[in-house]
Tab-separated table of C-alpha atoms in Angstrom:
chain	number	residue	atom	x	y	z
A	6	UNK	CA	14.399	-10.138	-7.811
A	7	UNK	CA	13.807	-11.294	-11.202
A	8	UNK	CA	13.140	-15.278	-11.735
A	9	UNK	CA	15.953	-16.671	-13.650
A	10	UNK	CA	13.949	-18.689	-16.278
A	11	UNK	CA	10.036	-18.240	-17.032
A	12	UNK	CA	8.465	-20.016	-14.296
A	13	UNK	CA	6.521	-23.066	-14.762
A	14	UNK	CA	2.516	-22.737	-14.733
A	15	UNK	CA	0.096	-25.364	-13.591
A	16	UNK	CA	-2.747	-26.443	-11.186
A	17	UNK	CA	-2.510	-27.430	-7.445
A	18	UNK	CA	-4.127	-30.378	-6.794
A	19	UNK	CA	-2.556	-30.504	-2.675
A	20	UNK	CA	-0.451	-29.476	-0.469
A	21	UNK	CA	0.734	-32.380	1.807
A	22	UNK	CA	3.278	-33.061	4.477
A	23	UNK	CA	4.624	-29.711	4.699
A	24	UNK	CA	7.292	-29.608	2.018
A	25	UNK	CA	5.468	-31.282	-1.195
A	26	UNK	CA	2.418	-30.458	-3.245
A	27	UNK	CA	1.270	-32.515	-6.714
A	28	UNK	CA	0.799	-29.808	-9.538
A	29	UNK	CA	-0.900	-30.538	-12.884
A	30	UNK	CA	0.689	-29.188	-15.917
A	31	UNK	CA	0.863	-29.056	-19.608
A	32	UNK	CA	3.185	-32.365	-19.090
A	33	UNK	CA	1.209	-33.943	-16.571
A	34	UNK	CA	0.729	-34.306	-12.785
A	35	UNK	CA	4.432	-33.945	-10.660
A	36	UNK	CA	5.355	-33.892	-7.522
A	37	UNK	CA	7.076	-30.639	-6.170
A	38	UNK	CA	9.010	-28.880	-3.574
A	39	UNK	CA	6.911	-26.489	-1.543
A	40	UNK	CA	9.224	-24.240	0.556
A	41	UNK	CA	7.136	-23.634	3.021
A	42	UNK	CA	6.519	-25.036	6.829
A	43	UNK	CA	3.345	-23.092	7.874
A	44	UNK	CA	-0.127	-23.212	7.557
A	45	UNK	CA	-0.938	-21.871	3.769
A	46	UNK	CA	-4.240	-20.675	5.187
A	47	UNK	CA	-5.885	-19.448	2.185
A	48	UNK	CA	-3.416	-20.332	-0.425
A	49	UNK	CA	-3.645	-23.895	-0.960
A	50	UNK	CA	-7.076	-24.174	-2.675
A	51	UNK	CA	-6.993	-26.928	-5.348
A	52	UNK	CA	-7.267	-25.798	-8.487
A	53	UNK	CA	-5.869	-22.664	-8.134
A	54	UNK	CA	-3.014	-21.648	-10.806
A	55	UNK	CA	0.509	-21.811	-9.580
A	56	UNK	CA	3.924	-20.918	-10.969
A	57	UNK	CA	6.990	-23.017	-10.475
A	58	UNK	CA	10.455	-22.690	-10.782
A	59	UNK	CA	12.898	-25.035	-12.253
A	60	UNK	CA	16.383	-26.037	-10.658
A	61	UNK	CA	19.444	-26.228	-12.607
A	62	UNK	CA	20.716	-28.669	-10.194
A	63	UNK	CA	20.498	-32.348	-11.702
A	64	UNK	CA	20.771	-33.981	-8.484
A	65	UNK	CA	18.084	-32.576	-6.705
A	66	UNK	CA	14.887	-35.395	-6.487
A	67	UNK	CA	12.806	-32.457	-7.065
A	68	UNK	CA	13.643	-30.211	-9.806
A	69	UNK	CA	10.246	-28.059	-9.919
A	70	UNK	CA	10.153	-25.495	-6.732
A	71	UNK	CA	6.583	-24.052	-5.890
A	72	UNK	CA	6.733	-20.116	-5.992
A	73	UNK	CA	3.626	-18.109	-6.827
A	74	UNK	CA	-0.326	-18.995	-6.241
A	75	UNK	CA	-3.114	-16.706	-7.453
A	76	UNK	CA	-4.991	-16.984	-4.636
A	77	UNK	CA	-8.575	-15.951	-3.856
A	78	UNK	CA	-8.452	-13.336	-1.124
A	79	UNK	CA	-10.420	-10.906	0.604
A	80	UNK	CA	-10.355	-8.144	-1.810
A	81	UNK	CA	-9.898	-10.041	-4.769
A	82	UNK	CA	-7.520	-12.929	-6.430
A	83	UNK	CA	-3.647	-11.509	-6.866
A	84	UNK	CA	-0.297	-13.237	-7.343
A	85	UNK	CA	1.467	-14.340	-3.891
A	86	UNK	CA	4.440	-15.382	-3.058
A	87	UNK	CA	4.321	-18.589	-0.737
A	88	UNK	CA	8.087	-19.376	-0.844
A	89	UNK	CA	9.586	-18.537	2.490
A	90	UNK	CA	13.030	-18.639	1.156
A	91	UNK	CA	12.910	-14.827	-0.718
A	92	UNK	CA	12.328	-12.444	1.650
A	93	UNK	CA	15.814	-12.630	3.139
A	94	UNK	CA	17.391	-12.366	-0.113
A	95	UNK	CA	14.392	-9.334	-1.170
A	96	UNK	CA	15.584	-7.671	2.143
A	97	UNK	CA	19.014	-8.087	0.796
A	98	UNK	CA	18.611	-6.718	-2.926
A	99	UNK	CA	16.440	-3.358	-1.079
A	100	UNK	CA	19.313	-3.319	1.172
A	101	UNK	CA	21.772	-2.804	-1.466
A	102	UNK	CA	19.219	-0.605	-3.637
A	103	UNK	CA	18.541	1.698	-0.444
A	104	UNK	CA	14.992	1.019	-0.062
A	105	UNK	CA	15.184	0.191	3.662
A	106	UNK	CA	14.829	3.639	5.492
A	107	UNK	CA	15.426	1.957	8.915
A	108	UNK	CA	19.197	0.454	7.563
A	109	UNK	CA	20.158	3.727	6.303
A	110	UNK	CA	23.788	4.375	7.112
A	111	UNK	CA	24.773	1.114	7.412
A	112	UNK	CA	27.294	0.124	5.028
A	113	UNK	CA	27.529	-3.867	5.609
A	114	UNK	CA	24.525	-6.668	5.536
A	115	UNK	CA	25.979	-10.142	7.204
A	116	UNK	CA	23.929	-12.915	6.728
A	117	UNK	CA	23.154	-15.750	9.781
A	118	UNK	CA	25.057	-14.140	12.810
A	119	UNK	CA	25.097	-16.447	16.103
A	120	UNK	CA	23.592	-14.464	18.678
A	121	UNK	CA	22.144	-14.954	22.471
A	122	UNK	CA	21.897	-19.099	23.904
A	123	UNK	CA	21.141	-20.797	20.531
A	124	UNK	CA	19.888	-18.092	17.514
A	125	UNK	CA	20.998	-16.505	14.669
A	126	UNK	CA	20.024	-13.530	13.145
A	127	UNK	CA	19.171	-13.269	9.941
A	128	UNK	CA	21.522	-10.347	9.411
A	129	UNK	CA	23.948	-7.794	11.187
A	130	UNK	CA	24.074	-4.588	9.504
A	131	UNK	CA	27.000	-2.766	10.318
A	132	UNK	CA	28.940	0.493	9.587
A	133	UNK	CA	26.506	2.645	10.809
A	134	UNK	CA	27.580	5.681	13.466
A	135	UNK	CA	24.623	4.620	15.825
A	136	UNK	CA	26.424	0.638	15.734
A	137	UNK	CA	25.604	-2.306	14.488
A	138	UNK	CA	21.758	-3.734	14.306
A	139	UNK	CA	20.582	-7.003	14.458
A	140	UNK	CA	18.032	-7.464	12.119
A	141	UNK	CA	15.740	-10.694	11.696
A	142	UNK	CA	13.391	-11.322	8.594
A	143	UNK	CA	9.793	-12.614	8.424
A	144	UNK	CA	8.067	-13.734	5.668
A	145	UNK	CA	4.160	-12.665	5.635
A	146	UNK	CA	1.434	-14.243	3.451
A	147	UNK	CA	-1.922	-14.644	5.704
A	148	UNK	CA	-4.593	-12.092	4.428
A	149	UNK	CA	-8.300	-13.048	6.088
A	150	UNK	CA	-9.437	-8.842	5.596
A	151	UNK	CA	-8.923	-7.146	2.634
A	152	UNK	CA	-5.714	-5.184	2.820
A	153	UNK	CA	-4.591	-6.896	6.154
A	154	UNK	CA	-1.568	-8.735	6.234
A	155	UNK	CA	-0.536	-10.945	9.288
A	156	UNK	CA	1.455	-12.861	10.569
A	157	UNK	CA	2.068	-15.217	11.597
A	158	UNK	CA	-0.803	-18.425	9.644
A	159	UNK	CA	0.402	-21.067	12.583
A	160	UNK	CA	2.217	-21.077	15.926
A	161	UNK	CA	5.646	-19.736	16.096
A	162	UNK	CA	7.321	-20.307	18.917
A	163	UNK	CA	10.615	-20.224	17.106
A	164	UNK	CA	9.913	-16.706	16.331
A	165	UNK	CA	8.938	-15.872	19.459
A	166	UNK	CA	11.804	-16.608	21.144
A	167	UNK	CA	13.572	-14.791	18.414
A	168	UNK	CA	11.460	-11.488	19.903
A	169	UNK	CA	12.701	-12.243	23.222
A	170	UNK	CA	16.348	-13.006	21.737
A	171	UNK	CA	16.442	-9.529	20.313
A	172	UNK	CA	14.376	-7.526	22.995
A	173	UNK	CA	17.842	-8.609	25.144
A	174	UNK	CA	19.886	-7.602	22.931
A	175	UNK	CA	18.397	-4.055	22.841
A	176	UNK	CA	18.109	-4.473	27.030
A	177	UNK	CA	22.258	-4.820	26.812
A	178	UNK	CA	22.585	-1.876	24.684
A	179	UNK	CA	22.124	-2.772	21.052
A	180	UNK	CA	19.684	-1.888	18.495
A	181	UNK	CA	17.597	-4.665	17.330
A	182	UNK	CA	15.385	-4.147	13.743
A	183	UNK	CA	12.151	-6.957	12.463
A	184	UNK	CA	11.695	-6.797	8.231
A	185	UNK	CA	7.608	-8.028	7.575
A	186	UNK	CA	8.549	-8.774	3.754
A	187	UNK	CA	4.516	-9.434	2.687
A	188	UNK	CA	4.943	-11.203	-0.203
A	189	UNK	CA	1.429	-9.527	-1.684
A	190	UNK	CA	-0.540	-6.362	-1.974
A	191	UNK	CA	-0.916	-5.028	1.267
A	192	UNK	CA	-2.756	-1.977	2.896
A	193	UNK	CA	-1.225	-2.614	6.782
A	194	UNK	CA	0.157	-5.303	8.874
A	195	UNK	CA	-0.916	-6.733	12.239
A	196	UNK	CA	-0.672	-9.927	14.450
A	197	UNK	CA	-2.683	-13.026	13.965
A	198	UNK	CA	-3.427	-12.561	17.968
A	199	UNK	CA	-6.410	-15.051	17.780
A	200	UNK	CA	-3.355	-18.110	15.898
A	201	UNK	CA	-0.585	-17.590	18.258
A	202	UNK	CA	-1.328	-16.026	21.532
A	203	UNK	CA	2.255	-16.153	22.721
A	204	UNK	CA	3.953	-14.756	19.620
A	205	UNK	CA	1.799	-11.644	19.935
A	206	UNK	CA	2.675	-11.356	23.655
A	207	UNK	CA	6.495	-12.085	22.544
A	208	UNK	CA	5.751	-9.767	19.577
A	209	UNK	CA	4.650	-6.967	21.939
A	210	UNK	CA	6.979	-7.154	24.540
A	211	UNK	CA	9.575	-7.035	22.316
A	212	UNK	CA	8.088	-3.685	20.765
A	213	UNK	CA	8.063	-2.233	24.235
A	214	UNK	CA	11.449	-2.986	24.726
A	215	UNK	CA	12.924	-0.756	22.006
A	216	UNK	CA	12.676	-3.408	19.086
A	217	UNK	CA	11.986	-1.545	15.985
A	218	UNK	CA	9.147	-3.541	13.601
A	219	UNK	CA	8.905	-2.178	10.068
A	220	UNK	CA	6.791	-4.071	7.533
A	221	UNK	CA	7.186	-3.760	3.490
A	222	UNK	CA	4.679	-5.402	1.064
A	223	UNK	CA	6.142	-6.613	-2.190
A	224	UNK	CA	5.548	-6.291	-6.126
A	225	UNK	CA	4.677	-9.982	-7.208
A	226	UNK	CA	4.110	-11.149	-10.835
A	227	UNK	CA	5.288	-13.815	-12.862
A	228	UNK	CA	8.325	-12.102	-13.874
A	229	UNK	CA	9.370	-11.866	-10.368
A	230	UNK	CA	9.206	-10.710	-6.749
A	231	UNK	CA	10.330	-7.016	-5.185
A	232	UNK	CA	9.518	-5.054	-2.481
A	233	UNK	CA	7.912	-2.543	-3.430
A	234	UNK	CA	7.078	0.030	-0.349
A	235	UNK	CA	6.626	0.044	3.394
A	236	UNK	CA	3.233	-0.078	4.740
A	237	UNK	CA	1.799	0.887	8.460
A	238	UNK	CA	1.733	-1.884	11.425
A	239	UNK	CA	-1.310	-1.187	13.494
A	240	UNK	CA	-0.442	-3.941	16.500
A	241	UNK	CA	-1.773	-2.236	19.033
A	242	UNK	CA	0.845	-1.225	22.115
């Protein structure tokens, strides 16, 4: 996924109320639109150098969209993505590129399929001789161990009782699939056990039940954003 324009670079002064952050740039101090609801742990240091994308929407209050922050990790400062909007359309472009070995066969990818009480799943891959697979996204940015990504950098009880939601789907005879799109370099993936207690017991249990897990760390640069290959999850059984 290439960025449609050269992104924007600047300074982060902070991060507030979720969904804005003031950036310094060659123009001066705005305000911008940070697409992201969790914690940021690690990526929200200010003064670190961020990239931001421009809307070509005229209405929108904020045009500038917060995308990339070299961040300080364990392991050494790299480009990551922090804008939890991508990975479903990253899982999409791999999809259609055949870099997901776990959709193989499947010929259709439909977006936001209702599903169980009150979800929907990212997508439903169809086509496939085995049947269709319900597949659900998560976007991964928490590193606090070099070459560790986790997930998830708050609590999650949304996306725990998406585990549950698809551990019954595989309990009434479908096949259920979780995408970790890390938007960094990568070495494994694990829980954040210690964050959210219940998401790693939802997590599990929904292993345990036949959910497949697969977890893919991603290219990111300036230019743009792509996943580049799968890497090992170590959560333990």
């Amino acid at each position: 996924m290439q960025f449609a324009a050269p992104l924007v670079p600047g300074r982060l002064v902070q991060r507030y109320k979720r969904f804005l952050a003031d950036i310094d740039t060659d123009d001066g101090r705005v305000t911008v639109h940070c697409p992201n609801p969790g914690a940021m742990l690690g990526l929200k240091t200010p003064g670190a150098r961020v990239l931001l994308s421009r809307s070509t929407n005229p209405a929108r209050k904020l045009p500038l969209t917060w995308e990339l922050v070299e961040a300080d990790l364990p392991g050494g400062a790299q480009w990551v993505g922090i804008n939890t909007m991508r990975p479903n359309a990253l899982v999409a472009e791999a999809f259609r590129t055949g870099a997901i070995a776990a959709l193989a066969g499947h010929g259709t990818l439909r977006p936001e399929v209702r599903y169980a009480a009150a979800s929907r799943v990212d997508f439903l891959a169809s086509g496939a001789p085995a049947g269709p697979c319900h597949v659900e996204v998560k976007n991964c940015h928490l590193m606090r161990r070099a070459g560790l990504a986790e997930f998830p950098d708050c609590t999650a009880a949304r996306s725990a009782r998406h585990m549950r939601d698809l551990a019954q789907v595989v309990a009434d005879g479908g096949r259920a699939l979780v995408i970790i799109v890390v938007q960094m370099r990568a070495e494994a993936f694990d829980i954040a056990r210690d964050i959210d207690p219940a998401f790693d017991r939802a997590f599990r249990e929904a292993r345990a039940a036949g959910v497949a897990v697969r977890a893919y760390r991603c290219a990111v640069a300036p230019e743009g954003v792509a996943i580049a290959e799968e890497i090992p999850v170590i959560t333990p059984p």
